[in-house]
Short mmCIF file of C-alpha atoms in Angstrom, two decimals:
data_model
loop_
_atom_site.label_atom_id
_atom_site.label_comp_id
_atom_site.label_asym_id
_atom_site.label_seq_id
_atom_site.Cartn_x
_atom_site.Cartn_y
_atom_site.Cartn_z
CA UNK A 668 0.00 0.00 0.00
CA UNK A 669 2.86 2.37 0.77
CA UNK A 670 4.45 1.64 -2.59
CA UNK A 671 1.18 2.32 -4.39
CA UNK A 672 0.94 5.67 -2.62
CA UNK A 673 4.56 6.50 -3.44
CA UNK A 674 5.56 6.58 0.25
CA UNK A 675 8.05 3.70 0.20
CA UNK A 676 11.22 3.11 -1.78
CA UNK A 677 11.28 -0.68 -1.95
CA UNK A 678 9.68 -3.78 -0.44
CA UNK A 679 11.81 -6.78 0.51
CA UNK A 680 9.77 -9.99 0.60
CA UNK A 681 11.30 -12.80 2.68
CA UNK A 682 9.61 -16.16 1.92
CA UNK A 683 8.42 -18.60 4.54
CA UNK A 684 11.05 -20.94 5.96
CA UNK A 685 13.79 -18.76 4.48
CA UNK A 686 16.13 -19.31 7.45
CA UNK A 687 15.56 -23.08 7.38
CA UNK A 688 16.29 -23.26 3.67
CA UNK A 689 19.51 -21.29 4.16
CA UNK A 690 20.41 -23.47 7.12
CA UNK A 691 19.84 -26.62 5.04
CA UNK A 692 21.54 -25.08 1.98
CA UNK A 693 18.44 -25.38 -0.15
CA UNK A 694 17.80 -22.94 -3.01
CA UNK A 695 15.71 -19.98 -1.94
CA UNK A 696 15.23 -16.41 -3.03
CA UNK A 697 14.40 -12.93 -1.83
CA UNK A 698 12.01 -10.71 -3.78
CA UNK A 699 12.66 -6.98 -3.97
CA UNK A 700 9.83 -4.77 -5.29
CA UNK A 701 11.10 -1.29 -6.24
CA UNK A 702 9.16 1.95 -6.50
CA UNK A 703 9.25 2.94 -10.21
CA UNK A 704 8.55 6.57 -9.34
CA UNK A 705 11.97 6.92 -7.67
CA UNK A 706 15.34 6.65 -9.36
CA UNK A 707 18.28 6.50 -6.94
CA UNK A 708 17.04 5.02 -3.64
CA UNK A 709 15.55 1.83 -5.20
CA UNK A 710 18.89 1.24 -6.90
CA UNK A 711 20.65 1.56 -3.54
CA UNK A 712 18.18 -0.92 -1.99
CA UNK A 713 18.88 -3.36 -4.82
CA UNK A 714 22.66 -3.08 -4.42
CA UNK A 715 22.45 -3.60 -0.64
CA UNK A 716 20.20 -6.64 -1.11
CA UNK A 717 22.56 -8.11 -3.71
CA UNK A 718 25.55 -7.62 -1.41
CA UNK A 719 23.82 -9.21 1.59
CA UNK A 720 22.65 -12.23 -0.38
CA UNK A 721 26.11 -12.71 -1.88
CA UNK A 722 27.82 -12.54 1.52
CA UNK A 723 25.23 -14.84 3.11
CA UNK A 724 25.49 -17.38 0.33
CA UNK A 725 29.29 -17.34 0.51
CA UNK A 726 29.35 -17.73 4.28
CA UNK A 727 26.94 -20.67 4.19
CA UNK A 728 29.02 -22.38 1.50
CA UNK A 729 32.38 -21.86 3.19
CA UNK A 730 31.26 -22.78 6.71
CA UNK A 731 28.97 -25.60 5.61
CA UNK A 732 30.56 -28.34 7.80
CA UNK A 733 30.61 -26.13 10.88
CA UNK A 734 27.02 -25.02 10.33
CA UNK A 735 25.87 -28.61 10.04
CA UNK A 736 27.63 -29.43 13.30
CA UNK A 737 26.05 -26.42 15.00
CA UNK A 738 22.65 -27.42 13.63
CA UNK A 739 23.05 -30.95 14.98
CA UNK A 740 24.03 -29.59 18.41
CA UNK A 741 21.02 -27.30 18.54
CA UNK A 742 18.56 -29.92 17.34
CA UNK A 743 19.94 -32.46 19.80
CA UNK A 744 18.84 -30.17 22.62
CA UNK A 745 15.24 -30.30 21.44
CA UNK A 746 13.00 -28.14 23.59
CA UNK A 747 15.32 -28.40 26.55
CA UNK A 748 16.52 -25.01 27.84
CA UNK A 749 19.89 -26.52 28.80
CA UNK A 750 23.05 -24.84 27.61
CA UNK A 751 24.98 -26.52 24.83
CA UNK A 752 27.71 -28.88 25.87
CA UNK A 753 30.91 -26.95 26.62
CA UNK A 754 33.15 -29.54 25.00
CA UNK A 755 31.12 -29.55 21.77
CA UNK A 756 31.09 -25.74 21.64
CA UNK A 757 34.84 -25.60 22.23
CA UNK A 758 35.53 -28.09 19.45
CA UNK A 759 33.28 -26.15 17.07
CA UNK A 760 35.04 -22.90 17.97
CA UNK A 761 38.44 -24.46 17.23
CA UNK A 762 37.22 -25.68 13.84
CA UNK A 763 35.95 -22.19 12.94
CA UNK A 764 39.23 -20.70 14.14
CA UNK A 765 41.22 -23.04 11.90
CA UNK A 766 38.95 -22.16 9.00
CA UNK A 767 39.76 -18.48 9.47
CA UNK A 768 43.46 -19.28 9.77
CA UNK A 769 43.31 -21.05 6.40
CA UNK A 770 41.73 -17.95 4.89
CA UNK A 771 44.54 -15.87 6.28
CA UNK A 772 47.01 -17.41 3.84
CA UNK A 773 45.03 -15.84 0.99
CA UNK A 774 43.90 -12.60 2.65
CA UNK A 775 46.79 -11.52 4.90
CA UNK A 776 48.96 -10.04 3.60
CA UNK A 777 46.96 -9.04 0.51
CA UNK A 778 48.44 -9.99 -2.83
CA UNK A 779 47.45 -6.66 -4.41
CA UNK A 780 47.22 -3.35 -2.61
CA UNK A 781 47.19 0.32 -3.50
CA UNK A 782 49.97 2.60 -2.34
CA UNK A 783 49.64 6.36 -2.69
CA UNK A 784 52.77 8.47 -2.92
CA UNK A 785 53.28 12.11 -3.79
CA UNK A 786 56.40 12.86 -5.80
CA UNK A 787 57.69 16.42 -5.59
CA UNK A 788 59.90 17.57 -8.41
CA UNK A 789 62.64 20.13 -7.71
CA UNK A 790 61.55 23.65 -8.53
CA UNK A 791 57.90 22.66 -8.95
CA UNK A 792 55.20 24.16 -6.78
CA UNK A 793 52.84 21.80 -5.06
CA UNK A 794 49.43 21.69 -6.76
CA UNK A 795 46.62 22.58 -4.36
CA UNK A 796 44.37 19.71 -3.36
CA UNK A 797 41.00 19.86 -5.09
CA UNK A 798 38.03 18.40 -3.25
CA UNK A 799 34.61 17.29 -4.40
CA UNK A 800 32.99 20.10 -2.43
CA UNK A 801 35.32 22.57 -4.11
CA UNK A 802 33.74 21.64 -7.42
CA UNK A 803 30.10 21.17 -6.50
CA UNK A 804 29.66 24.32 -4.37
CA UNK A 805 30.67 26.89 -7.06
CA UNK A 806 28.68 24.96 -9.66
CA UNK A 807 25.51 25.03 -7.56
CA UNK A 808 26.16 28.63 -6.48
CA UNK A 809 25.98 29.88 -10.08
CA UNK A 810 22.71 28.00 -10.58
CA UNK A 811 21.30 29.66 -7.45
CA UNK A 812 22.50 33.09 -8.56
CA UNK A 813 20.63 32.85 -11.84
CA UNK A 814 17.42 31.92 -10.07
CA UNK A 815 17.92 34.73 -7.53
CA UNK A 816 18.29 37.32 -10.31
CA UNK A 817 15.24 35.87 -12.01
CA UNK A 818 13.18 36.18 -8.82
CA UNK A 819 14.15 39.83 -8.28
CA UNK A 820 13.48 40.91 -11.87
CA UNK A 821 10.27 38.90 -11.96
CA UNK A 822 8.89 41.41 -9.50
CA UNK A 823 8.76 44.03 -12.28
CA UNK A 824 6.23 42.01 -14.25
CA UNK A 825 4.28 41.28 -11.09
CA UNK A 826 3.87 44.99 -10.43
CA UNK A 827 2.93 45.52 -14.05
CA UNK A 828 0.19 42.89 -13.91
CA UNK A 829 -1.21 44.21 -10.64
CA UNK A 830 -1.21 47.79 -11.99
CA UNK A 831 0.90 49.02 -9.06
CA UNK A 832 3.53 50.14 -11.54
CA UNK A 833 1.22 52.95 -12.63
CA UNK A 834 2.03 54.80 -9.40
CA UNK A 835 5.61 55.22 -10.55
CA UNK A 836 4.45 57.17 -13.59
CA UNK A 837 3.02 59.93 -11.39
CA UNK A 838 6.05 60.07 -9.08
CA UNK A 839 9.43 61.78 -9.59
CA UNK A 840 11.00 58.35 -10.06
CA UNK A 841 11.80 57.61 -13.69
CA UNK A 842 11.19 54.23 -15.26
CA UNK A 843 14.90 53.89 -16.09
CA UNK A 844 15.74 54.32 -12.42
CA UNK A 845 13.16 51.73 -11.43
CA UNK A 846 14.49 49.17 -13.89
CA UNK A 847 18.13 49.76 -12.96
CA UNK A 848 17.24 49.56 -9.26
CA UNK A 849 15.91 46.05 -9.84
CA UNK A 850 19.02 44.98 -11.76
CA UNK A 851 21.37 46.44 -9.15
CA UNK A 852 19.31 44.88 -6.35
CA UNK A 853 19.63 41.47 -8.02
CA UNK A 854 23.41 41.94 -8.30
CA UNK A 855 23.79 43.01 -4.66
CA UNK A 856 21.67 40.14 -3.34
CA UNK A 857 23.67 37.75 -5.52
CA UNK A 858 26.95 39.05 -4.11
CA UNK A 859 25.71 38.59 -0.54
CA UNK A 860 24.45 35.07 -1.22
CA UNK A 861 27.69 34.09 -2.97
CA UNK A 862 29.79 35.41 -0.11
CA UNK A 863 27.67 33.48 2.37
CA UNK A 864 28.08 30.25 0.39
CA UNK A 865 31.85 30.71 0.17
CA UNK A 866 32.12 31.34 3.90
CA UNK A 867 29.93 28.31 4.56
CA UNK A 868 32.16 26.18 2.33
CA UNK A 869 35.23 27.34 4.24
CA UNK A 870 33.73 26.63 7.66
CA UNK A 871 31.97 23.33 6.93
CA UNK A 872 34.16 21.72 4.26
CA UNK A 873 37.51 23.48 4.81
CA UNK A 874 37.60 24.63 1.18
CA UNK A 875 40.54 26.87 0.32
CA UNK A 876 39.20 29.26 -2.30
CA UNK A 877 42.53 30.88 -3.12
CA UNK A 878 43.53 34.52 -3.34
CA UNK A 879 40.98 36.69 -1.51
CA UNK A 880 41.04 39.59 -3.96
CA UNK A 881 40.71 37.30 -6.95
CA UNK A 882 37.72 35.60 -5.33
CA UNK A 883 36.14 38.97 -4.47
CA UNK A 884 36.63 40.21 -8.03
CA UNK A 885 35.09 37.04 -9.41
CA UNK A 886 32.08 37.27 -7.09
CA UNK A 887 31.35 40.87 -8.17
CA UNK A 888 31.91 40.38 -11.91
CA UNK A 889 30.04 37.06 -11.97
CA UNK A 890 26.97 38.62 -10.39
CA UNK A 891 27.12 41.54 -12.83
CA UNK A 892 27.07 39.01 -15.66
CA UNK A 893 24.18 37.09 -14.08
CA UNK A 894 22.14 40.27 -13.61
CA UNK A 895 22.72 41.40 -17.19
CA UNK A 896 22.03 37.96 -18.63
CA UNK A 897 18.67 37.61 -16.86
CA UNK A 898 17.58 41.20 -17.60
CA UNK A 899 17.86 40.69 -21.36
CA UNK A 900 15.18 37.99 -21.26
CA UNK A 901 12.67 40.29 -19.59
CA UNK A 902 12.67 42.37 -22.75
CA UNK A 903 10.70 39.65 -24.50
CA UNK A 904 8.38 38.11 -21.91
CA UNK A 905 5.09 39.84 -21.20
CA UNK A 906 3.71 38.15 -18.09
CA UNK A 907 5.02 36.69 -14.85
CA UNK A 908 3.86 33.23 -15.88
CA UNK A 909 5.77 33.43 -19.15
CA UNK A 910 8.87 34.56 -17.30
CA UNK A 911 8.65 31.63 -14.90
CA UNK A 912 8.29 29.10 -17.69
CA UNK A 913 10.83 30.55 -20.13
CA UNK A 914 13.54 31.62 -17.69
CA UNK A 915 13.38 28.43 -15.61
CA UNK A 916 13.86 26.35 -18.75
CA UNK A 917 16.72 28.52 -19.99
CA UNK A 918 18.50 28.47 -16.62
CA UNK A 919 18.16 24.70 -16.17
CA UNK A 920 19.32 23.88 -19.71
CA UNK A 921 22.25 26.30 -19.51
CA UNK A 922 23.21 24.96 -16.07
CA UNK A 923 23.07 21.40 -17.36
CA UNK A 924 25.26 22.18 -20.36
CA UNK A 925 27.56 24.46 -18.35
CA UNK A 926 28.47 21.97 -15.63
CA UNK A 927 26.34 23.10 -12.70
CA UNK A 928 24.56 19.74 -12.54
CA UNK A 929 27.09 17.27 -13.92
CA UNK A 930 30.77 17.73 -14.82
CA UNK A 931 31.38 18.80 -18.39
CA UNK A 932 34.09 16.14 -18.72
CA UNK A 933 31.51 13.36 -18.87
CA UNK A 934 29.75 14.93 -21.87
CA UNK A 935 30.27 13.55 -25.39
CA UNK A 936 32.85 15.38 -27.44
CA UNK A 937 30.29 17.20 -29.59
CA UNK A 938 28.63 18.77 -26.51
CA UNK A 939 31.76 20.08 -24.81
CA UNK A 940 32.28 23.06 -27.18
CA UNK A 941 28.66 24.11 -26.53
CA UNK A 942 29.42 24.34 -22.80
CA UNK A 943 31.83 27.21 -23.49
CA UNK A 944 28.91 29.40 -24.56
CA UNK A 945 27.32 29.23 -21.09
CA UNK A 946 27.81 31.51 -18.12
CA UNK A 947 28.01 28.52 -15.79
CA UNK A 948 31.02 27.04 -17.53
CA UNK A 949 33.16 30.17 -17.28
CA UNK A 950 32.08 30.85 -13.71
CA UNK A 951 33.09 27.36 -12.63
CA UNK A 952 36.29 27.62 -14.66
CA UNK A 953 37.19 30.91 -12.97
CA UNK A 954 36.66 29.43 -9.49
CA UNK A 955 38.86 26.47 -10.36
CA UNK A 956 41.61 28.65 -11.77
CA UNK A 957 41.69 30.70 -8.57
CA UNK A 958 41.80 27.58 -6.40
CA UNK A 959 44.72 26.27 -8.45
CA UNK A 960 46.64 29.51 -7.93
CA UNK A 961 46.44 30.99 -11.43
CA UNK A 962 47.73 34.53 -11.99
CA UNK A 963 45.74 37.72 -12.55
CA UNK A 964 46.75 37.66 -16.19
CA UNK A 965 45.12 34.27 -16.59
CA UNK A 966 41.91 35.43 -14.88
CA UNK A 967 41.65 38.95 -16.31
CA UNK A 968 39.95 37.90 -19.60
CA UNK A 969 37.15 36.21 -17.66
CA UNK A 970 36.72 39.16 -15.28
CA UNK A 971 36.64 41.65 -18.16
CA UNK A 972 34.24 39.50 -20.18
CA UNK A 973 31.87 39.14 -17.22
CA UNK A 974 31.90 42.89 -16.53
CA UNK A 975 31.57 44.10 -20.13
CA UNK A 976 28.96 41.51 -21.07
CA UNK A 977 27.01 42.10 -17.85
CA UNK A 978 26.74 45.88 -18.25
CA UNK A 979 26.11 45.63 -21.98
CA UNK A 980 23.32 43.09 -21.56
CA UNK A 981 21.92 45.07 -18.65
CA UNK A 982 21.86 48.26 -20.74
CA UNK A 983 20.09 46.52 -23.61
CA UNK A 984 17.75 44.68 -21.27
CA UNK A 985 16.88 47.81 -19.28
CA UNK A 986 16.08 49.76 -22.47
CA UNK A 987 13.64 47.19 -23.84
CA UNK A 988 12.29 46.30 -20.40
CA UNK A 989 11.47 49.97 -19.82
CA UNK A 990 9.50 50.07 -23.08
CA UNK A 991 7.78 46.83 -22.15
CA UNK A 992 6.73 48.16 -18.75
CA UNK A 993 5.62 51.55 -20.08
CA UNK A 994 3.51 49.89 -22.72
CA UNK A 995 1.86 47.65 -20.15
CA UNK A 996 1.28 50.50 -17.71
CA UNK A 997 -0.21 52.71 -20.39
CA UNK A 998 -2.58 49.91 -21.34
#
């Protein structure tokens, strides 16, 4: 019933007399029913079940003589609550001990093992260690920034639809100032959120982000680019519902192609060049370059591109967004 309602991940069915069949080394099986509405957790349940059955089957096969002896000792007691005979238990324990000692010849010491060694070459700087969190946090941060900018600028269409924007037309505030205030607000909120995420990554995951001033420059220029990129789309959408549908799709597709969801390295070769046309890719690339100690000269093209593209897109977006809002308010 829980599976039918989507409230359970998997159902493990253990047949009757399962323990007896295992004890007697008779073929038996477990049935695992997975929830088709879920993707990852049922797969985990299946892997755990496979591992347990494999280990149980192997243990029963290897310790078959000892298990038969133990079974005979237990059944010989019948319903009597008496403790098993000490001598029989001691003999069984010695047999199990010898069995483990025989395994030791094949397990200890292992025939194959992995040894990790860091070789430092003279005159070469040590490459900073790169962690999983150091990749995933910047990637997800850029995705969040795009949605934050979208949420702030979406407020302009909301005011337009509710006719509250008409009040601005009779006030000293100009429409250009209103539009730019939204873009700048989105940039400032993005900078604050990014700084918070970076501090959180340092405190919780001990991530070393690299040079402070390079990171600060990247945070500012990246948010300028995000604000400008999102503002250009509001020149074409007319309603809040359209903005939610169109921008969400654009952000998710660009984040997928740019590496915010999965690493670009796992993409087929024909998709990798497309990733370079996304904001996510260059934002993640800039974070990685800083963490690996790249110079200002190596980072300057990205910083300049973010700044120029952000202000240029913001200027174009604000111009057409102003006309869009004035047309809606006049109507």
